Short mmCIF file of C-alpha atoms in Angstrom, two decimals:
data_model
loop_
_atom_site.label_atom_id
_atom_site.label_comp_id
_atom_site.label_asym_id
_atom_site.label_seq_id
_atom_site.Cartn_x
_atom_site.Cartn_y
_atom_site.Cartn_z
CA MET A 1404 94.69 84.27 124.30
CA ASP A 1405 92.69 87.31 123.20
CA ARG A 1406 88.95 86.95 123.06
CA LEU A 1407 87.18 87.27 119.71
CA ARG A 1408 85.38 90.58 119.39
CA ILE A 1409 81.91 89.62 118.22
CA GLY A 1410 79.17 91.99 117.15
CA ILE A 1411 75.68 90.65 117.85
CA ILE A 1412 73.01 92.54 115.91
CA PHE A 1413 69.37 92.06 116.88
CA GLY A 1414 65.96 93.72 116.80
CA GLY A 1415 64.92 95.30 113.52
CA GLY A 1416 62.08 97.47 112.28
CA PHE A 1417 59.57 94.82 111.22
CA GLU A 1418 57.16 92.26 112.65
CA GLU A 1419 59.80 89.82 113.85
CA HIS A 1420 61.51 92.39 116.10
CA PRO A 1421 60.41 90.82 119.43
CA ILE A 1422 61.42 87.33 118.29
CA SER A 1423 64.87 88.61 117.37
CA VAL A 1424 65.27 90.21 120.81
CA LYS A 1425 64.36 86.91 122.47
CA SER A 1426 66.82 85.07 120.22
CA ALA A 1427 69.59 87.50 121.15
CA GLN A 1428 68.81 87.06 124.85
CA GLU A 1429 69.23 83.30 124.51
CA VAL A 1430 72.46 83.72 122.54
CA ALA A 1431 73.79 86.00 125.29
CA LYS A 1432 73.02 83.37 127.93
CA ASN A 1433 74.98 80.76 125.98
CA LEU A 1434 77.94 82.87 124.84
CA ASP A 1435 81.25 81.75 126.35
CA LEU A 1436 82.75 84.97 127.70
CA ASP A 1437 86.14 83.30 128.02
CA LYS A 1438 86.19 83.08 124.22
CA TYR A 1439 84.20 86.14 123.13
CA GLU A 1440 84.00 89.84 123.90
CA PRO A 1441 80.46 90.73 122.81
CA PHE A 1442 79.24 94.04 121.46
CA TYR A 1443 75.45 94.13 121.32
CA VAL A 1444 73.83 96.29 118.66
CA GLY A 1445 70.06 96.60 118.93
CA ILE A 1446 68.00 97.99 116.08
CA THR A 1447 64.88 99.74 117.34
CA LYS A 1448 61.47 99.40 115.71
CA SER A 1449 62.03 102.81 114.15
CA GLY A 1450 65.34 101.64 112.66
CA ALA A 1451 67.87 103.32 114.97
CA TRP A 1452 71.05 101.37 115.76
CA MET A 1453 72.03 101.38 119.45
CA LEU A 1454 75.11 99.96 121.17
CA CYS A 1455 73.88 98.47 124.44
CA ASP A 1456 75.22 96.46 127.36
CA SER A 1457 73.03 93.44 126.63
CA PRO A 1458 69.82 92.48 124.84
CA ASP A 1459 67.82 92.52 128.08
CA VAL A 1460 64.30 93.95 128.11
CA ASP A 1461 65.58 97.46 128.96
CA TRP A 1462 68.23 97.57 126.25
CA GLU A 1463 66.85 100.80 124.76
CA ASP A 1464 67.29 102.80 127.96
CA GLY A 1465 69.51 105.86 128.38
CA ARG A 1466 72.75 103.87 128.56
CA SER A 1467 72.51 102.91 124.90
CA ARG A 1468 74.61 104.87 122.41
CA SER A 1469 74.03 105.57 118.74
CA VAL A 1470 76.17 103.38 116.52
CA VAL A 1471 76.55 102.47 112.84
CA LEU A 1472 78.36 99.69 111.05
CA SER A 1473 81.30 101.05 109.09
CA PRO A 1474 80.96 100.31 105.35
CA ASP A 1475 84.66 101.12 104.96
CA ARG A 1476 86.83 98.00 104.79
CA SER A 1477 89.78 99.97 106.18
CA VAL A 1478 87.75 100.52 109.37
CA PRO A 1479 86.09 97.11 109.91
CA GLY A 1480 83.76 97.51 112.83
CA LEU A 1481 81.43 99.92 114.57
CA LEU A 1482 81.39 103.72 114.63
CA VAL A 1483 80.02 104.97 117.95
CA LEU A 1484 78.72 108.52 118.24
CA GLU A 1485 79.99 110.13 121.45
CA ARG A 1486 79.85 113.85 122.21
CA GLY A 1487 79.57 114.74 118.56
CA ARG A 1488 82.51 112.60 117.51
CA TYR A 1489 82.86 109.01 116.34
CA ALA A 1490 84.85 106.41 118.22
CA THR A 1491 85.68 103.10 116.52
CA ILE A 1492 85.24 99.55 117.78
CA SER A 1493 86.92 96.87 115.69
CA LEU A 1494 85.14 93.54 115.26
CA ASP A 1495 86.45 90.11 114.31
CA VAL A 1496 83.07 88.66 113.36
CA VAL A 1497 79.37 89.53 113.34
CA LEU A 1498 76.49 87.29 114.36
CA PRO A 1499 73.31 88.86 112.92
CA VAL A 1500 70.53 87.54 115.15
CA LEU A 1501 67.91 89.04 112.87
CA HIS A 1502 64.80 87.42 111.43
CA GLY A 1503 62.61 88.34 108.49
CA LYS A 1504 62.85 91.55 106.48
CA LEU A 1505 66.29 93.23 106.38
CA GLY A 1506 67.66 90.29 108.40
CA GLU A 1507 67.18 87.17 106.29
CA ASP A 1508 66.70 88.70 102.84
CA GLY A 1509 70.30 89.65 102.03
CA VAL A 1510 70.13 93.30 103.13
CA ILE A 1511 72.21 93.09 106.32
CA GLN A 1512 74.44 90.56 104.56
CA GLY A 1513 75.14 93.11 101.82
CA LEU A 1514 76.07 95.73 104.39
CA LEU A 1515 78.42 93.26 106.08
CA GLU A 1516 79.98 92.43 102.70
CA LEU A 1517 80.72 96.13 102.22
CA SER A 1518 82.22 96.30 105.70
CA GLY A 1519 84.53 93.35 105.07
CA ILE A 1520 83.70 91.78 108.44
CA PRO A 1521 83.20 88.00 108.47
CA TYR A 1522 79.63 87.14 109.42
CA VAL A 1523 77.62 84.11 110.43
CA GLY A 1524 75.16 82.62 107.99
CA CYS A 1525 74.13 82.67 104.35
CA ASP A 1526 75.44 85.15 101.83
CA VAL A 1527 73.47 87.82 99.96
CA GLN A 1528 72.31 85.61 97.10
CA SER A 1529 71.17 82.59 99.12
CA SER A 1530 69.53 84.80 101.74
CA ALA A 1531 67.50 86.62 99.09
CA VAL A 1532 66.46 83.43 97.31
CA CYS A 1533 65.42 81.61 100.49
CA MET A 1534 63.49 84.62 101.80
CA ASP A 1535 61.28 84.68 98.70
CA LYS A 1536 59.39 81.40 98.95
CA SER A 1537 58.41 81.39 95.28
CA LEU A 1538 62.02 81.79 94.16
CA ALA A 1539 63.10 79.07 96.58
CA TYR A 1540 60.50 76.74 95.08
CA ILE A 1541 61.69 77.48 91.55
CA VAL A 1542 65.36 76.85 92.37
CA ALA A 1543 64.66 73.76 94.47
CA GLY A 1544 62.26 72.41 91.86
CA SER A 1545 64.91 72.75 89.16
CA ALA A 1546 67.19 70.61 91.34
CA GLY A 1547 64.60 67.84 91.41
CA ILE A 1548 63.17 68.58 94.86
CA ALA A 1549 59.42 68.29 95.35
CA THR A 1550 57.59 71.56 96.11
CA PRO A 1551 53.92 72.46 96.55
CA LYS A 1552 51.96 73.67 93.55
CA PHE A 1553 51.89 77.45 93.87
CA TRP A 1554 50.86 80.77 92.35
CA THR A 1555 52.10 84.30 93.02
CA VAL A 1556 50.04 87.49 93.00
CA THR A 1557 51.46 91.00 93.07
CA THR A 1558 49.68 94.20 94.07
CA ASN A 1559 47.93 94.94 90.78
CA GLU A 1560 47.26 91.37 89.71
CA ASP A 1561 44.04 89.41 89.91
CA LEU A 1562 43.70 85.68 90.31
CA ASP A 1563 40.94 83.42 89.06
CA ALA A 1564 39.78 81.83 92.31
CA ASP A 1565 38.12 78.99 90.38
CA GLN A 1566 41.48 77.67 89.15
CA LEU A 1567 42.61 76.79 92.69
CA SER A 1568 42.15 73.41 94.37
CA TYR A 1569 41.15 74.08 97.95
CA PRO A 1570 42.29 74.18 100.65
CA VAL A 1571 45.20 76.53 99.95
CA PHE A 1572 47.50 78.57 102.10
CA VAL A 1573 47.85 82.27 101.36
CA LYS A 1574 50.99 83.90 102.72
CA PRO A 1575 53.35 86.82 102.17
CA ALA A 1576 56.05 85.64 99.79
CA ARG A 1577 58.81 87.35 101.80
CA SER A 1578 57.96 87.19 105.48
CA GLY A 1579 58.30 84.70 108.32
CA SER A 1580 56.96 83.33 111.61
CA SER A 1581 53.55 82.79 109.99
CA PHE A 1582 52.71 86.51 109.99
CA GLY A 1583 49.98 87.20 107.44
CA VAL A 1584 49.31 83.52 106.73
CA SER A 1585 45.76 82.21 106.22
CA LYS A 1586 44.33 78.80 105.46
CA VAL A 1587 41.61 79.19 102.82
CA SER A 1588 38.98 76.46 102.49
CA GLY A 1589 36.95 78.04 99.67
CA LYS A 1590 37.07 80.85 97.13
CA GLU A 1591 34.82 83.11 99.21
CA GLU A 1592 37.64 83.35 101.81
CA LEU A 1593 40.34 84.27 99.28
CA PRO A 1594 39.89 88.09 99.10
CA SER A 1595 40.21 88.47 102.87
CA ALA A 1596 43.27 86.22 102.96
CA LEU A 1597 44.95 88.22 100.19
CA GLU A 1598 44.27 91.43 102.06
CA THR A 1599 45.82 89.99 105.22
CA ALA A 1600 48.95 88.81 103.40
CA ARG A 1601 49.38 92.17 101.64
CA GLN A 1602 49.75 93.87 105.01
CA PHE A 1603 53.18 92.24 105.14
CA ASP A 1604 54.30 92.01 101.51
CA SER A 1605 53.22 93.26 98.09
CA LYS A 1606 53.98 89.81 96.66
CA VAL A 1607 51.65 87.04 97.84
CA LEU A 1608 52.17 83.31 97.55
CA ILE A 1609 49.25 80.91 97.21
CA GLU A 1610 50.06 77.24 97.56
CA GLU A 1611 48.04 74.08 97.60
CA ALA A 1612 47.90 72.37 100.97
CA VAL A 1613 50.17 69.34 101.21
CA LEU A 1614 48.65 66.39 103.04
CA GLY A 1615 51.28 65.13 105.43
CA SER A 1616 53.28 65.77 108.57
CA GLU A 1617 55.24 68.98 109.16
CA VAL A 1618 58.87 68.04 109.77
CA GLY A 1619 62.06 70.04 110.03
CA CYS A 1620 65.81 69.61 110.06
CA ALA A 1621 68.51 71.90 111.45
CA VAL A 1622 71.56 72.09 109.16
CA LEU A 1623 75.00 73.45 110.09
CA GLY A 1624 78.03 73.74 107.84
CA ASN A 1625 79.36 74.70 104.42
CA ASP A 1626 79.48 72.92 101.09
CA SER A 1627 79.82 69.13 101.48
CA ASP A 1628 80.68 69.21 105.19
CA LEU A 1629 77.23 69.40 106.74
CA ALA A 1630 75.94 68.38 110.15
CA THR A 1631 72.27 68.01 111.02
CA GLY A 1632 70.26 67.99 114.18
CA GLU A 1633 67.54 65.50 114.99
CA VAL A 1634 64.53 65.63 112.70
CA ASP A 1635 61.48 67.03 114.48
CA ARG A 1636 57.77 66.75 113.81
CA ILE A 1637 55.10 69.31 114.66
CA SER A 1638 51.90 67.77 115.95
CA LEU A 1639 48.99 70.17 115.45
CA SER A 1640 45.68 69.97 117.30
CA HIS A 1641 44.10 72.51 114.95
CA GLY A 1642 44.97 75.40 112.60
CA PHE A 1643 48.58 75.91 111.53
CA PHE A 1644 51.88 76.47 113.29
CA LYS A 1645 52.33 80.07 114.55
CA ILE A 1646 53.94 79.86 117.97
CA HIS A 1647 55.76 83.19 117.60
CA GLN A 1648 52.44 85.03 117.54
CA GLU A 1649 51.13 83.43 120.72
CA ASP A 1650 50.89 85.29 124.03
CA ASP A 1651 53.16 83.02 126.09
CA PRO A 1652 55.20 80.77 123.79
CA GLU A 1653 57.75 80.10 126.53
CA SER A 1654 55.08 78.04 128.30
CA GLY A 1655 54.27 76.02 125.19
CA SER A 1656 52.15 76.39 122.09
CA GLU A 1657 48.38 76.68 122.04
CA ASN A 1658 48.00 74.22 119.16
CA ALA A 1659 51.38 72.60 118.49
CA THR A 1660 53.58 70.01 120.16
CA PHE A 1661 57.21 69.52 119.12
CA ILE A 1662 58.33 65.91 118.91
CA VAL A 1663 62.12 65.51 118.85
CA PRO A 1664 63.20 63.11 117.46
CA GLY A 1665 60.21 63.02 115.16
CA ASP A 1666 58.03 59.95 115.70
CA ILE A 1667 58.52 58.63 112.19
CA PRO A 1668 60.41 55.52 111.02
CA THR A 1669 64.20 55.66 111.15
CA GLU A 1670 64.55 55.34 107.37
CA LEU A 1671 62.20 58.29 106.83
CA ARG A 1672 64.11 60.44 109.32
CA ALA A 1673 67.25 59.65 107.31
CA LEU A 1674 65.42 60.63 104.09
CA VAL A 1675 64.31 63.93 105.65
CA ARG A 1676 67.92 64.67 106.68
CA GLU A 1677 69.31 63.91 103.24
CA THR A 1678 66.59 65.95 101.53
CA ALA A 1679 67.27 68.88 103.88
CA LYS A 1680 70.94 68.78 102.93
CA SER A 1681 70.07 68.61 99.23
CA ILE A 1682 67.78 71.65 99.60
CA TYR A 1683 70.46 73.51 101.58
CA ARG A 1684 73.04 72.94 98.86
CA ALA A 1685 70.66 73.66 95.98
CA LEU A 1686 69.79 77.05 97.47
CA GLY A 1687 73.43 77.90 98.16
CA CYS A 1688 73.08 78.05 101.94
CA ARG A 1689 76.12 78.48 104.18
CA GLY A 1690 76.66 78.50 107.92
CA LEU A 1691 73.25 77.41 109.10
CA ALA A 1692 69.59 77.09 108.17
CA ARG A 1693 66.47 75.30 109.30
CA VAL A 1694 64.79 73.44 106.47
CA ASP A 1695 61.04 72.92 106.94
CA MET A 1696 59.37 70.18 104.93
CA PHE A 1697 56.26 68.03 104.64
CA LEU A 1698 56.39 64.26 104.84
CA THR A 1699 53.49 62.74 102.92
CA GLU A 1700 51.78 59.47 103.70
CA ASP A 1701 53.42 57.81 100.70
CA GLY A 1702 56.91 58.76 101.97
CA ARG A 1703 57.65 61.80 99.81
CA VAL A 1704 59.46 64.81 101.26
CA VAL A 1705 58.17 68.18 100.01
CA LEU A 1706 59.85 71.54 100.67
CA ASN A 1707 57.93 74.01 102.82
CA GLU A 1708 60.47 76.79 103.45
CA VAL A 1709 64.05 77.53 104.48
CA ASN A 1710 64.90 79.82 107.40
CA THR A 1711 68.43 81.12 106.95
CA LEU A 1712 68.54 82.77 110.40
CA PRO A 1713 66.20 80.52 112.38
CA GLY A 1714 64.91 81.45 115.81
CA MET A 1715 67.28 80.88 118.73
CA THR A 1716 64.75 81.53 121.50
CA SER A 1717 64.25 79.20 124.47
CA TYR A 1718 61.35 77.55 122.60
CA SER A 1719 62.79 77.58 119.07
CA ARG A 1720 63.14 74.46 116.98
CA TYR A 1721 66.71 74.88 115.66
CA PRO A 1722 68.55 74.80 119.02
CA ARG A 1723 66.20 72.05 120.24
CA MET A 1724 67.05 69.83 117.25
CA MET A 1725 70.77 70.44 117.71
CA ALA A 1726 70.62 69.76 121.45
CA ALA A 1727 69.01 66.41 120.65
CA VAL A 1728 72.24 65.28 118.93
CA GLY A 1729 74.44 66.53 121.78
CA LEU A 1730 75.15 70.06 120.53
CA PRO A 1731 74.01 72.68 123.06
CA LEU A 1732 73.56 76.24 121.84
CA SER A 1733 76.99 77.27 123.18
CA ASP A 1734 78.63 74.68 120.91
CA VAL A 1735 76.42 75.68 117.98
CA ILE A 1736 77.56 79.30 118.41
CA ASP A 1737 81.20 78.18 118.44
CA ARG A 1738 80.70 76.23 115.23
CA MET A 1739 78.82 79.04 113.49
CA VAL A 1740 81.58 81.51 114.33
CA ALA A 1741 84.29 79.10 113.19
CA LEU A 1742 82.47 78.62 109.88
CA ALA A 1743 82.23 82.39 109.42
CA LEU A 1744 85.94 82.86 110.08
CA THR A 1745 87.16 79.97 107.93
CA GLY A 1746 84.47 79.85 105.23
CA THR A 1747 85.39 80.54 101.65
CA GLY A 1748 83.42 81.54 98.60
CA ARG A 1749 81.89 84.81 99.82
#
């Protein structure tokens, strides 16, 4: 039986580049080469696309070749530049192991729609909505899901700091991995926090802090047929969760401990799962997503954010939650690819 020709795109030109490379490395370790023939496409920090042998640390060396994704549906695959001419590589499916800007916001998904190649994960619309936290709150809120109280501020807008109930979190509206996020305890800290967030996005989200535990749920599937991983809980010693910005996350977090399954009552874990699935459906997610929520002391589940292409690194939450229900990353990859190839409604 012929192996599936799978394009694995990773890297990218923004702050989550190194996380994406680590995710791709973990995917490569868990890819069944009896089933798949991989073609690794790394996007450099400057935005160049390179066909490489693997996503190892030296993937940008001289062996890499310039490549582009064909937007022509009659040539579904890669165009490789060799000696001034283009050679073609056909692909059966693409797994975009990209996080953040141009990876989770619908941009790469739009390019893949033009190409006509099936791809893993959410479509253009759901990717764009989930990436913008304020839009995700609006859509989820209209579906009856609890969200934090929030405000948005664009580049030329001012905000009356006295109208806020502190503490608040100030964050880029369209970024991830806690880049540009600040916890603000009083109005005197607000200008600095806004300046930090604007380094990553012109649109800034300010949300009231939710008193409760940080919990998450990995979701896999389409439409009504959804599977979930074990619910986890993040135990923080101080500050807020930002493991991807730490110096050595592979050795553990400086301020966070992951508890899987989450040490909360069984009925509340079930509520978190069901709420995660409701959020996933309300936002139109497909393929996979990690839904992050707060669990309050009175048993309410409040949306935090949705990651449509969650981290797949050795220390990431999504594969850890799936492994806890007996689905190792190799099986998760198989299921994601199957969903991409059989999914409808694109």
